[in-house]
Every structure is written in C-alpha cells, then in structure tokens.
C-alpha cells in the first residue's frame, strides 16, 4: 500500500489526469442517472408509487393500456373476490382554470380504494406542480368535454403520468368526459395473484413498459449510463495497461528480488480504489449539489441509494479493468527486465 | 565453508528444429567470504549460469545445492522465498524504484524479505547499511537525482540490507566510469569479507579481477 501511494505522490500529474477523467465520467453518469430517474418519475410516478402487485389488461388490447376495456361484470367479480383490488383508467386531457388558462393533465379515475385519491362527483385533486402554476384549493376548473365544473379540493405530491400532472376525478365525471363505461385496468396488490381468464397480467415493471415511450426513453438513458460505466472500466484497464508497459522493467526487478506477484496486483488495486473513491466523492458531492439547484422544470431525481449503487458498480468495474491490465504482470519474466537495462 | 554447489548444470534452447546448448555441464562450488568471478567471451554462458544459480531461470539438467537443498527441485514459490531472503542482487543497471527515496528502497527490500524487524529496528538497520555504503547523506534522495556510482551503491545496499547469504552481481560495474568502477568493486569486496557473503560475479572487465578470490573462465558453455 505504501508503495502504491508513494507512486501516486511522485507521479501526481499522471494520476490526476486519470482521476479527472473518472470524475467527469462518474459525474456525467450521476447526472444522466438523475435525469433518467427524473424523467421516469415525470412519466410514471403514478404507477411507480403503487405497491407491488399485478395489473390486468384485456387480451384484445395487445398490451396497450389505452386500448384496454375491462368487462364490467368481470370487474365486479374480481373486486368482490379481492377487496384490496381496484380498477382504474387514465386519459390525457386538459382543463381551463379560473383565468381560462389551459393546463394539460392526465385524468385518473378509480373505484373506491386506498391506492388512489377518491373524489366525489364534481371534485378534483391535482398534482402539486399545478399549485405552483397558480391553481388554488377552491378554484373552479372547466373542461369542454364535461358539462359541469370541477372544484379543486386538494393537492398531492409526486403524482405524474406521461410527463403531465395527474388530476383525480370521479368515475361518473370520467365516463361523461370520455364516453366510456368500462375501466381500462385492474390492479391487485400482492405477490401471489390469480390468472384471470381473458385478461393479460403485468408486473409493475411490465405495466410501465405498456406506457407509450416509457421504455424507449428509459432504455436510451440506461444505455448511456451503462456505456459510461463500462467506459470507466475500460479507462482503468487502458491506463494501467500503459502504466504497466512502462513499468515492465521495474516489476521484473521487483519479482527478481522476491516480491510476490499478488503484491504488485495489490499496488494497482490500491491505486484504483484511491482514484475511484476520491473521484466518486467529488462526483457525489457535486451531483447532490446539482440536485438542490436543478432548474424547477427539469425532471431530475438523484437518490442517495442510486448514487451508492452506481458508486459500487464503478468500483467493481474499475477493479475488473485494473485486474485485467494486471494480467500482463503475471507474464513478466524477471530475466527479461534485467536484460532490458535501466528503467 | 561451501554453501553453494553447482553440479553438472546444462541449459539448452530449442531453436526451431535445432537444439542450442548454452551450458554443457557446469560444475562450480562457491565458498563463504569469497568473491568468485566468472569471465569469458560473449555467449560463453557466464550470465546464464549466474541467472540459473540465482533461480531466475530453470536449468535443463543438473543440480544446484544451496545449504544442502536442491533448488532445481523446488517450487516457484519456494525459489521466490529463497531469492527474497537468502539472495542479494546487483545488476549492470541499478534498477532502483524511481518513486522511492534511497531509504525507502531499503525499507521495501526488508518488507519483501519479510524480516522480523520492527519499524525502529528497520530504521536503524537502514541507517547502518547506508553508512556502510557511504550513502547515508543521500537517504532522502530519489534515484533520478543520483549519479551512476551512487545508484550502484544504493543497489548494493538494497542487495545486502536483508542479510543474504549469496550475492549475485551481473556486470555490476559495466555502466560506470573507471573511478566509480573501483569504488563499487572495493565496496563489494569489503562487504563480502566483513559480512561473510558468498559472492558470484560476472564481469568482462579484467580490471575488476584483482578483487576476486577466484577467477573462473568459461568458453562455449563449459568452464575451462
């Protein structure tokens, strides 16, 4: 360990360059991860905040929730058999506020359940982002597809769907607005859920994938994240490979005088861990600071859990990269180094 | 006292379909407190026998007895242990670790040799050996700031700090000027005598031979 740190101290610029690159890559990864998570919440917080369970769509909907219609009789039977279950529907739409300003929302209605905000006829509960847009409790909202008015009775946190704030309305109002009697989806919480004839079932994750654009959006961002993680591992492998090539003579002599190969590997590992740890600490601090000052409208959510998971992945990938580069140390013959001359 | 016996050692390489015989049965006995110099023309096999004796490459045949143990029958790990604790090495180039100070070079060797000294004893021993080789005033210097002669002195200090029984020196003065050559050889001679080392040295420099107790000449893979 002493030797590893001595080398880092003596060759500061070399290790600073590597550290800076790892910092930039990890910082970028954290920011993109924050954006991916932010966009994911912006797109589907309504579903992501649900407990684990199974979602049911009718078979004819081809795994597209907006094409699904649950037969009313079947819904009645399932809800009777599973009192904790609920049926719900989501449709994109808009309302006009008291100043006739239009706001896009995702209208959500459900059967009476603890899982969704249940509101009475003519009432509406909105996501809190609309409060920031000037809507207040007691405001009267209108919609050209609805003959009556909605009275705002409250706001809820983190209820978004398809990048729009959610508006919880009563089932009869929803039926009038969208001229449909059936609900789109059934949800039964819990792990052991039944197969229901005529319906396809989806896990929470599976249901998220039925949301148009959700999986495409997340897949692109996740691919960037994993590319960055792999790039950081490759950086370690390339950096240490080049360093090792320069130090073949030194390693050979150290082997000649009796140093164990594992001690040389340990030297690389200590250096890798030190560089990664320092780079990650700076990245974490800056990304958390960015979390606090991110612009209001930017969907950004970076939890400590995500940061720590990604940090652990960085360390593992860095370890693999450094170890792969170290395999050449195993092959070094002391004799070769002695014959090479001065290092 | 005979501490190192080389018996009928051969070394050959397969070069395509041709077998090149580098050593054709070398017999040599090294004695404690003596410098044995191996001389001979290039390609005579003198460096090969030194590296085989030092456990840096394998012999094709024969035996190498060190304190009664046959090194040719030892595992790689046991040979490494012998190299780290019982052997010292001085090469043509000093091969010092560029990012360690003079003092740290010796500290590293003590760690590699897994000596049972505590930190205080290590520091005292390093100081004693650096005085012995006349380098105590440069203990905080890094190799790039040392002259060729100084580097070789540090390399000698590193080779003896862990109290080895055998010192292998492969052309230790080849990269030095005449004045430094003399200084380094005098040092090796003095240490061999005062510490009771068994020294095997390869050289092609006749000026160094007066420092040797025995001169062995090799030609075409055999001692002549």
XYZ file of C-alpha atoms in Angstrom:
567
model
C 0.000 0.000 0.000
C 2.884 2.284 0.934
C 4.418 1.813 -2.497
C 1.119 2.466 -4.268
C 0.677 5.818 -2.522
C 4.347 6.721 -2.928
C 3.992 6.305 -6.658
C 0.827 8.373 -6.728
C 2.554 11.096 -4.728
C 5.565 11.108 -7.019
C 3.581 10.914 -10.283
C 0.786 13.293 -9.295
C 0.013 14.600 -12.774
C -0.439 11.118 -14.285
C -2.870 10.055 -11.564
C -4.584 13.450 -11.516
C -5.384 13.084 -15.201
C -6.880 9.629 -14.663
C -8.753 10.850 -11.561
C -10.165 13.813 -13.508
C -11.402 11.549 -16.287
C -13.016 9.161 -13.802
C -14.566 12.135 -12.007
C -16.001 13.523 -15.262
C -17.332 10.132 -16.364
C -18.881 9.369 -12.969
C -20.309 12.892 -12.641
C -21.869 12.607 -16.096
C -23.232 9.180 -15.149
C -24.805 10.552 -11.962
C -26.359 13.486 -13.823
C -27.767 11.259 -16.572
C -28.987 8.819 -13.952
C -30.684 11.721 -12.155
C -32.308 12.769 -15.417
C -33.347 9.193 -16.241
C -34.893 8.793 -12.829
C -36.441 12.265 -13.013
C -37.931 11.554 -16.425
C -39.118 8.161 -15.222
C -40.904 9.794 -12.280
C -42.237 12.524 -14.558
C -43.538 9.870 -16.908
C -44.934 7.364 -14.465
C -44.780 8.475 -10.812
C -48.458 7.495 -10.542
C -47.566 3.861 -11.299
C -44.130 3.835 -9.665
C -45.627 4.930 -6.354
C -48.034 1.971 -6.372
C -47.294 -1.064 -4.182
C -46.082 -4.179 -5.952
C -48.817 -6.243 -7.494
C -50.274 -7.159 -10.856
C -52.043 -5.102 -13.487
C -54.609 -6.668 -15.804
C -55.488 -5.517 -19.322
C -57.909 -7.274 -21.639
C -56.291 -9.587 -24.158
C -57.547 -7.657 -27.184
C -55.638 -4.552 -26.069
C -52.331 -6.115 -27.171
C -50.535 -4.898 -24.033
C -51.612 -1.279 -24.633
C -53.380 0.044 -21.588
C -55.184 2.828 -23.505
C -56.853 0.233 -25.750
C -57.928 -1.931 -22.826
C -61.524 -2.257 -21.623
C -62.332 -4.442 -18.643
C -65.724 -6.080 -18.865
C -67.942 -4.604 -16.164
C -69.204 -7.982 -14.969
C -65.706 -9.377 -14.718
C -64.529 -6.253 -12.882
C -67.352 -6.640 -10.387
C -66.466 -10.286 -9.758
C -62.725 -9.583 -9.311
C -63.342 -6.648 -6.944
C -65.754 -8.754 -4.944
C -63.209 -11.545 -4.650
C -60.263 -9.204 -3.949
C -61.467 -6.281 -1.811
C -57.959 -4.762 -1.849
C -58.025 -4.569 -5.670
C -59.021 -1.553 -7.698
C -59.974 -0.706 -11.269
C -58.738 2.499 -12.806
C -58.488 4.458 -16.031
C -56.145 7.139 -17.305
C -56.694 9.542 -20.191
C -54.707 12.564 -21.237
C -56.667 15.811 -21.341
C -56.737 19.391 -20.165
C -58.751 21.829 -18.065
C -59.213 25.561 -18.011
C -58.593 27.434 -14.796
C -60.487 30.477 -13.460
C -58.439 32.730 -15.762
C -59.269 30.458 -18.722
C -55.682 29.292 -18.888
C -55.351 25.768 -20.240
C -53.411 23.091 -18.323
C -52.551 19.638 -19.681
C -53.225 16.826 -17.222
C -53.666 13.071 -17.045
C -57.207 12.437 -15.781
C -57.304 9.432 -13.499
C -60.346 7.777 -12.057
C -60.669 4.647 -9.987
C -63.065 2.569 -7.977
C -63.063 3.424 -4.286
C -59.664 2.362 -2.943
C -56.810 3.458 -0.695
C -54.477 3.220 -3.674
C -55.841 6.282 -5.487
C -57.254 9.618 -4.390
C -61.007 9.057 -4.320
C -63.076 12.150 -5.063
C -66.782 12.855 -5.196
C -68.776 13.993 -8.202
C -67.556 17.459 -9.328
C -64.431 17.420 -7.195
C -60.834 17.241 -8.381
C -57.494 16.574 -6.670
C -54.383 17.724 -8.529
C -50.673 17.090 -8.523
C -48.835 19.809 -6.578
C -46.998 21.105 -9.657
C -50.283 22.748 -10.659
C -50.343 24.648 -7.375
C -47.053 26.188 -8.473
C -48.760 27.180 -11.740
C -51.276 29.235 -9.751
C -54.173 26.818 -9.198
C -55.530 27.034 -5.633
C -57.824 24.958 -3.433
C -61.387 26.087 -4.075
C -60.722 27.113 -7.695
C -63.328 26.116 -10.242
C -61.965 24.344 -13.303
C -63.736 23.552 -16.560
C -63.345 21.116 -19.408
C -65.173 21.338 -22.735
C -65.971 17.590 -22.654
C -67.612 17.889 -19.223
C -70.955 19.568 -18.688
C -70.247 20.549 -15.089
C -67.356 22.151 -13.210
C -64.571 20.719 -11.080
C -63.838 22.181 -7.665
C -60.231 21.804 -6.524
C -60.278 20.153 -3.085
C -56.595 19.471 -2.650
C -53.149 18.692 -4.000
C -50.991 15.577 -3.813
C -47.235 15.156 -4.193
C -45.473 13.250 -6.970
C -48.470 12.116 -8.967
C -47.482 12.457 -12.601
C -48.192 10.468 -15.682
C -46.810 10.755 -19.216
C -44.963 13.959 -18.251
C -48.234 15.606 -17.159
C -49.619 16.264 -13.673
C -52.369 13.875 -12.619
C -55.912 15.065 -11.967
C -58.023 12.647 -9.917
C -61.695 12.833 -10.821
C -64.838 10.875 -10.003
C -65.761 7.885 -12.133
C -69.065 9.303 -13.368
C -67.397 12.536 -14.479
C -64.721 10.490 -16.292
C -67.392 8.393 -18.014
C -69.131 11.513 -19.242
C -65.910 13.107 -20.492
C -64.608 10.087 -22.344
C -67.931 8.418 -23.187
C -66.821 5.072 -21.912
C -68.380 2.924 -19.222
C -65.572 0.390 -18.741
C -62.366 0.866 -16.773
C -59.082 0.233 -18.541
C -57.113 -1.595 -15.900
C -57.482 -3.805 -12.875
C -54.848 -3.798 -10.173
C -54.468 -6.449 -7.489
C -51.749 -5.737 -4.910
C -49.560 -8.551 -3.559
C -47.229 -11.193 -4.906
C -49.497 -14.195 -5.313
C -52.160 -13.026 -7.680
C -54.503 -15.120 -9.779
C -54.547 -15.570 -13.533
C -57.826 -14.154 -14.828
C -59.322 -15.605 -17.975
C -59.495 -13.109 -20.854
C -57.038 -10.716 -19.203
C -53.292 -10.344 -19.553
C -51.414 -9.705 -16.338
C -48.386 -7.463 -15.916
C -45.992 -6.812 -13.051
C -45.344 -3.171 -12.050
C -42.341 -3.065 -14.369
C -44.217 -4.850 -17.132
C -47.070 -2.371 -16.884
C -44.649 0.581 -17.074
C -43.469 -0.838 -20.379
C -47.008 -0.661 -21.736
C -46.873 3.131 -21.352
C -46.045 4.580 -24.772
C -42.475 5.997 -24.925
C -41.652 4.968 -21.337
C -39.421 2.005 -22.142
C -37.849 3.682 -25.196
C -36.983 6.755 -23.126
C -35.620 4.745 -20.202
C -33.761 2.290 -22.394
C -31.860 5.089 -24.174
C -30.852 6.744 -20.908
C -29.938 3.480 -19.222
C -27.839 2.534 -22.208
C -25.901 5.808 -21.868
C -25.418 5.145 -18.147
C -24.080 1.630 -18.674
C -21.878 2.754 -21.544
C -20.331 5.341 -19.248
C -19.803 2.750 -16.526
C -18.154 0.358 -18.999
C -16.050 3.208 -20.420
C -14.765 3.970 -16.913
C -13.737 0.309 -16.520
C -12.009 0.409 -19.906
C -10.266 3.620 -18.907
C -8.789 1.869 -15.896
C -7.766 -1.118 -17.993
C -6.091 1.077 -20.644
C -4.471 3.434 -18.135
C -2.985 0.687 -16.002
C -2.031 -1.298 -19.096
C 0.005 1.663 -20.359
C 1.487 2.245 -16.918
C 2.354 -1.442 -16.656
C 4.038 -1.438 -20.053
C 6.214 1.443 -18.843
C 6.950 -0.432 -15.635
C 7.672 -3.915 -17.001
C 11.348 -3.459 -16.091
C 10.504 -2.313 -12.580
C 8.062 -5.161 -11.999
C 10.617 -7.635 -13.340
C 13.256 -6.415 -10.901
C 10.788 -6.451 -8.026
C 9.942 -10.029 -8.955
C 13.646 -10.858 -9.205
C 14.298 -9.623 -5.674
C 11.429 -11.792 -4.497
C 8.328 -9.599 -4.424
C 5.101 -11.592 -4.735
C 3.011 -11.050 -7.882
C -0.040 -10.527 -5.645
C 1.749 -7.566 -4.001
C 2.088 -5.958 -7.438
C -1.612 -6.557 -8.085
C -2.415 -5.056 -4.680
C -0.445 -1.976 -5.661
C -2.683 -1.494 -8.743
C -5.841 -2.190 -6.739
C -4.960 0.341 -4.034
C -4.292 2.955 -6.682
C -7.528 2.149 -8.491
C -9.563 2.279 -5.272
C -7.960 5.543 -4.145
C -8.516 7.271 -7.503
C -12.081 5.993 -7.840
C -13.002 6.810 -4.241
C -11.737 10.394 -4.449
C -13.336 10.913 -7.882
C -16.638 9.459 -6.674
C -16.725 11.568 -3.503
C -16.310 14.735 -5.587
C -18.880 13.498 -8.142
C -21.385 12.616 -5.417
C -20.962 15.988 -3.702
C -21.374 17.905 -6.956
C -24.288 15.821 -8.217
C -26.107 16.247 -4.894
C -25.450 19.984 -5.109
C -26.861 19.920 -8.647
C -29.881 18.051 -7.261
C -30.552 21.027 -4.997
C -30.077 23.728 -7.599
C -31.516 21.955 -10.662
C -33.929 24.236 -12.547
C -37.543 23.979 -11.370
C -38.924 22.440 -14.559
C -36.103 19.957 -15.026
C -37.151 16.389 -14.218
C -34.159 15.445 -12.048
C -34.196 12.975 -9.205
C -30.979 11.504 -7.828
C -31.433 9.494 -4.655
C -28.541 8.550 -2.358
C -29.466 4.927 -2.987
C -28.907 5.298 -6.746
C -25.642 7.166 -6.153
C -24.312 4.494 -3.808
C -25.369 1.665 -6.153
C -23.663 3.338 -9.120
C -20.568 4.044 -6.990
C -20.346 0.372 -6.058
C -20.684 -0.539 -9.748
C -17.894 1.934 -10.620
C -15.628 0.334 -8.037
C -16.373 -3.191 -9.279
C -15.895 -2.239 -12.944
C -12.696 -0.322 -12.079
C -11.429 -3.343 -10.170
C -12.114 -5.628 -13.135
C -10.433 -3.178 -15.541
C -7.354 -2.799 -13.346
C -7.136 -6.558 -12.768
C -7.342 -7.359 -16.496
C -4.482 -4.930 -17.130
C -2.551 -6.596 -14.331
C -2.535 -9.985 -16.045
C 0.495 -8.886 -18.039
C 2.374 -8.549 -14.725
C 1.912 -12.275 -14.231
C 3.682 -12.916 -17.519
C 6.690 -10.695 -16.798
C 9.932 -12.647 -16.511
C 12.492 -11.115 -14.128
C 15.252 -12.080 -16.526
C 13.654 -10.073 -19.331
C 13.605 -6.984 -17.096
C 17.235 -7.386 -16.048
C 18.316 -7.642 -19.659
C 16.247 -4.540 -20.523
C 18.586 -2.221 -18.628
C 17.776 0.913 -16.660
C 14.100 1.860 -16.144
C 32.619 -23.176 4.077
C 30.966 -24.431 0.875
C 27.449 -23.000 0.763
C 26.551 -23.221 -2.913
C 27.278 -26.122 -5.223
C 26.507 -26.180 -8.933
C 26.656 -29.755 -10.250
C 26.704 -30.681 -13.924
C 24.246 -27.925 -14.887
C 23.141 -27.866 -18.520
C 20.939 -25.438 -20.413
C 19.661 -25.796 -23.914
C 17.092 -23.966 -26.029
C 15.053 -25.367 -28.865
C 15.517 -23.074 -31.839
C 13.175 -24.497 -34.474
C 14.453 -27.990 -35.096
C 17.921 -27.169 -33.798
C 18.793 -27.548 -30.130
C 21.181 -24.830 -28.957
C 23.286 -25.937 -25.979
C 24.240 -22.907 -23.880
C 25.649 -24.766 -20.876
C 27.231 -28.183 -21.331
C 27.671 -29.433 -17.763
C 28.973 -26.721 -15.455
C 30.417 -27.613 -12.043
C 31.190 -24.863 -9.576
C 31.420 -24.554 -5.800
C 31.111 -21.190 -4.064
C 32.725 -20.579 -0.712
C 31.585 -18.262 2.073
C 33.505 -14.972 2.307
C 34.843 -15.293 -1.245
C 34.233 -13.482 -4.477
C 34.089 -15.828 -7.439
C 34.410 -14.025 -10.743
C 33.072 -15.580 -13.929
C 34.771 -14.313 -17.053
C 34.690 -15.272 -20.674
C 33.692 -14.023 -24.105
C 30.130 -13.082 -25.012
C 27.961 -16.160 -25.444
C 30.178 -18.313 -23.243
C 27.272 -18.886 -20.852
C 28.558 -16.953 -17.811
C 25.408 -14.814 -17.369
C 23.231 -17.875 -17.985
C 24.887 -19.833 -15.178
C 24.513 -16.826 -12.846
C 20.796 -16.426 -13.584
C 20.207 -20.178 -13.220
C 22.081 -20.194 -9.907
C 20.005 -17.207 -8.766
C 16.764 -19.029 -9.562
C 15.823 -16.569 -12.307
C 15.627 -19.285 -14.950
C 15.498 -23.063 -14.946
C 18.340 -25.410 -15.779
C 17.753 -28.142 -18.355
C 19.706 -30.607 -16.240
C 21.962 -30.956 -13.203
C 21.607 -29.829 -9.606
C 22.053 -26.610 -7.650
C 22.571 -27.229 -3.962
C 22.049 -24.345 -1.585
C 22.548 -25.191 2.103
C 22.002 -28.823 1.109
C 18.655 -28.217 -0.664
C 18.346 -28.888 -4.377
C 16.998 -25.695 -5.897
C 16.164 -27.382 -9.204
C 13.561 -29.477 -7.372
C 11.952 -26.511 -5.576
C 8.569 -24.988 -6.457
C 8.490 -21.469 -7.954
C 7.125 -20.131 -4.661
C 9.979 -21.671 -2.658
C 12.532 -20.310 -5.124
C 10.935 -16.865 -4.711
C 11.243 -17.179 -0.929
C 14.911 -18.149 -1.241
C 15.529 -15.230 -3.621
C 13.861 -12.726 -1.295
C 15.512 -13.840 1.928
C 18.800 -15.565 1.082
C 19.976 -13.887 -2.130
C 21.004 -10.357 -2.972
C 21.203 -8.985 -6.500
C 23.299 -6.291 -8.132
C 22.837 -5.825 -11.848
C 24.566 -3.854 -14.563
C 21.912 -1.165 -14.135
C 20.893 -0.233 -10.636
C 17.174 -0.898 -11.291
C 16.057 1.276 -8.385
C 12.376 2.057 -7.942
C 12.116 5.586 -9.390
C 9.452 6.852 -6.984
C 11.092 5.689 -3.745
C 13.807 7.540 -1.846
C 17.109 5.823 -1.085
C 15.877 4.987 2.416
C 12.564 3.656 1.069
C 14.358 1.360 -1.429
C 15.934 -0.461 1.511
C 12.723 -0.383 3.520
C 10.962 -2.077 0.587
C 13.619 -4.806 0.433
C 13.171 -5.501 4.152
C 9.421 -5.832 3.571
C 9.923 -8.122 0.559
C 12.348 -10.301 2.558
C 9.747 -10.460 5.362
C 12.385 -9.832 8.029
C 11.124 -9.977 11.577
C 12.383 -6.480 12.423
C 10.042 -3.876 13.879
C 9.915 -0.379 12.377
C 12.544 1.015 14.769
C 14.965 -1.820 14.072
C 14.365 -1.419 10.334
C 15.213 2.271 10.523
C 18.403 1.583 12.493
C 19.476 -1.168 10.092
C 18.814 1.032 7.050
C 20.870 3.808 8.610
C 23.722 1.374 9.387
C 23.823 -0.079 5.859
C 23.601 3.361 4.225
C 26.605 4.430 6.320
C 28.380 1.241 5.273
C 27.948 2.067 1.569
C 28.573 5.776 2.145
C 25.091 6.906 1.142
C 23.564 7.986 4.463
C 23.805 11.648 3.442
C 21.528 10.940 0.418
C 18.875 8.886 2.200
C 16.058 11.219 1.157
C 17.141 11.490 -2.460
C 15.206 9.943 -5.342
C 17.087 7.832 -7.953
C 16.885 10.393 -10.785
C 18.963 12.814 -8.668
C 21.747 10.263 -8.000
C 24.893 9.732 -10.065
C 25.588 6.331 -11.646
C 28.026 5.405 -8.894
C 25.602 6.487 -6.173
C 22.797 4.471 -7.743
C 25.001 1.378 -7.797
C 25.918 1.912 -4.133
C 22.218 2.070 -3.266
C 21.636 -1.081 -5.340
C 24.394 -2.806 -3.329
C 22.841 -1.568 -0.080
C 19.485 -2.966 -1.219
C 21.165 -6.268 -2.071
C 22.624 -6.731 1.424
C 20.126 -4.997 3.761
C 18.259 -8.260 4.481
C 21.488 -10.128 5.294
C 21.550 -12.546 2.372
C 23.959 -15.456 2.200
C 24.679 -15.165 -1.522
C 25.288 -12.009 -3.524
C 24.816 -12.286 -7.279
C 26.419 -9.486 -9.258
C 25.916 -9.399 -13.011
C 28.409 -6.940 -14.522
C 27.927 -4.536 -11.579
C 30.464 -2.012 -12.868
C 29.694 -2.119 -16.599
C 27.802 1.157 -16.669
C 30.305 3.118 -14.560
C 33.423 5.181 -15.268
C 36.831 3.952 -14.103
C 36.812 5.827 -10.801
C 33.292 4.653 -9.888
C 34.090 1.094 -11.009
C 36.933 0.929 -8.497
C 34.778 2.378 -5.727
C 31.943 -0.091 -6.341
C 34.288 -3.110 -6.576
C 36.081 -2.080 -3.390
C 32.709 -1.877 -1.689
C 31.599 -5.334 -2.906
C 34.972 -6.758 -1.807
C 34.778 -5.133 1.607
C 31.199 -6.238 2.221
C 31.878 -9.801 1.107
C 34.683 -10.026 3.647
C 33.083 -8.130 6.524
C 29.610 -9.698 6.201
C 30.823 -13.146 5.201
C 28.883 -13.110 1.935
C 29.300 -15.651 -0.830
C 29.604 -13.573 -3.988
C 29.260 -14.762 -7.563
C 30.116 -12.043 -10.050
C 30.007 -11.977 -13.821
C 32.357 -9.487 -15.437
C 34.099 -8.903 -18.717
C 36.344 -6.243 -17.205
C 39.839 -7.531 -16.414
C 40.479 -4.561 -14.111
C 37.961 -5.984 -11.676
C 39.650 -9.368 -11.383
C 42.154 -8.389 -8.637
C 39.166 -8.011 -6.308
C 38.099 -11.629 -6.847
C 39.354 -14.518 -4.749
C 38.807 -16.920 -7.617
C 38.505 -16.339 -11.325
C 36.645 -18.926 -13.395
C 36.818 -18.695 -17.163
C 34.036 -20.009 -19.340
C 34.008 -20.724 -23.028
C 31.289 -22.360 -25.174
C 29.200 -23.374 -22.167
C 31.935 -25.048 -20.145
C 34.468 -23.973 -17.526
C 37.954 -24.022 -18.974
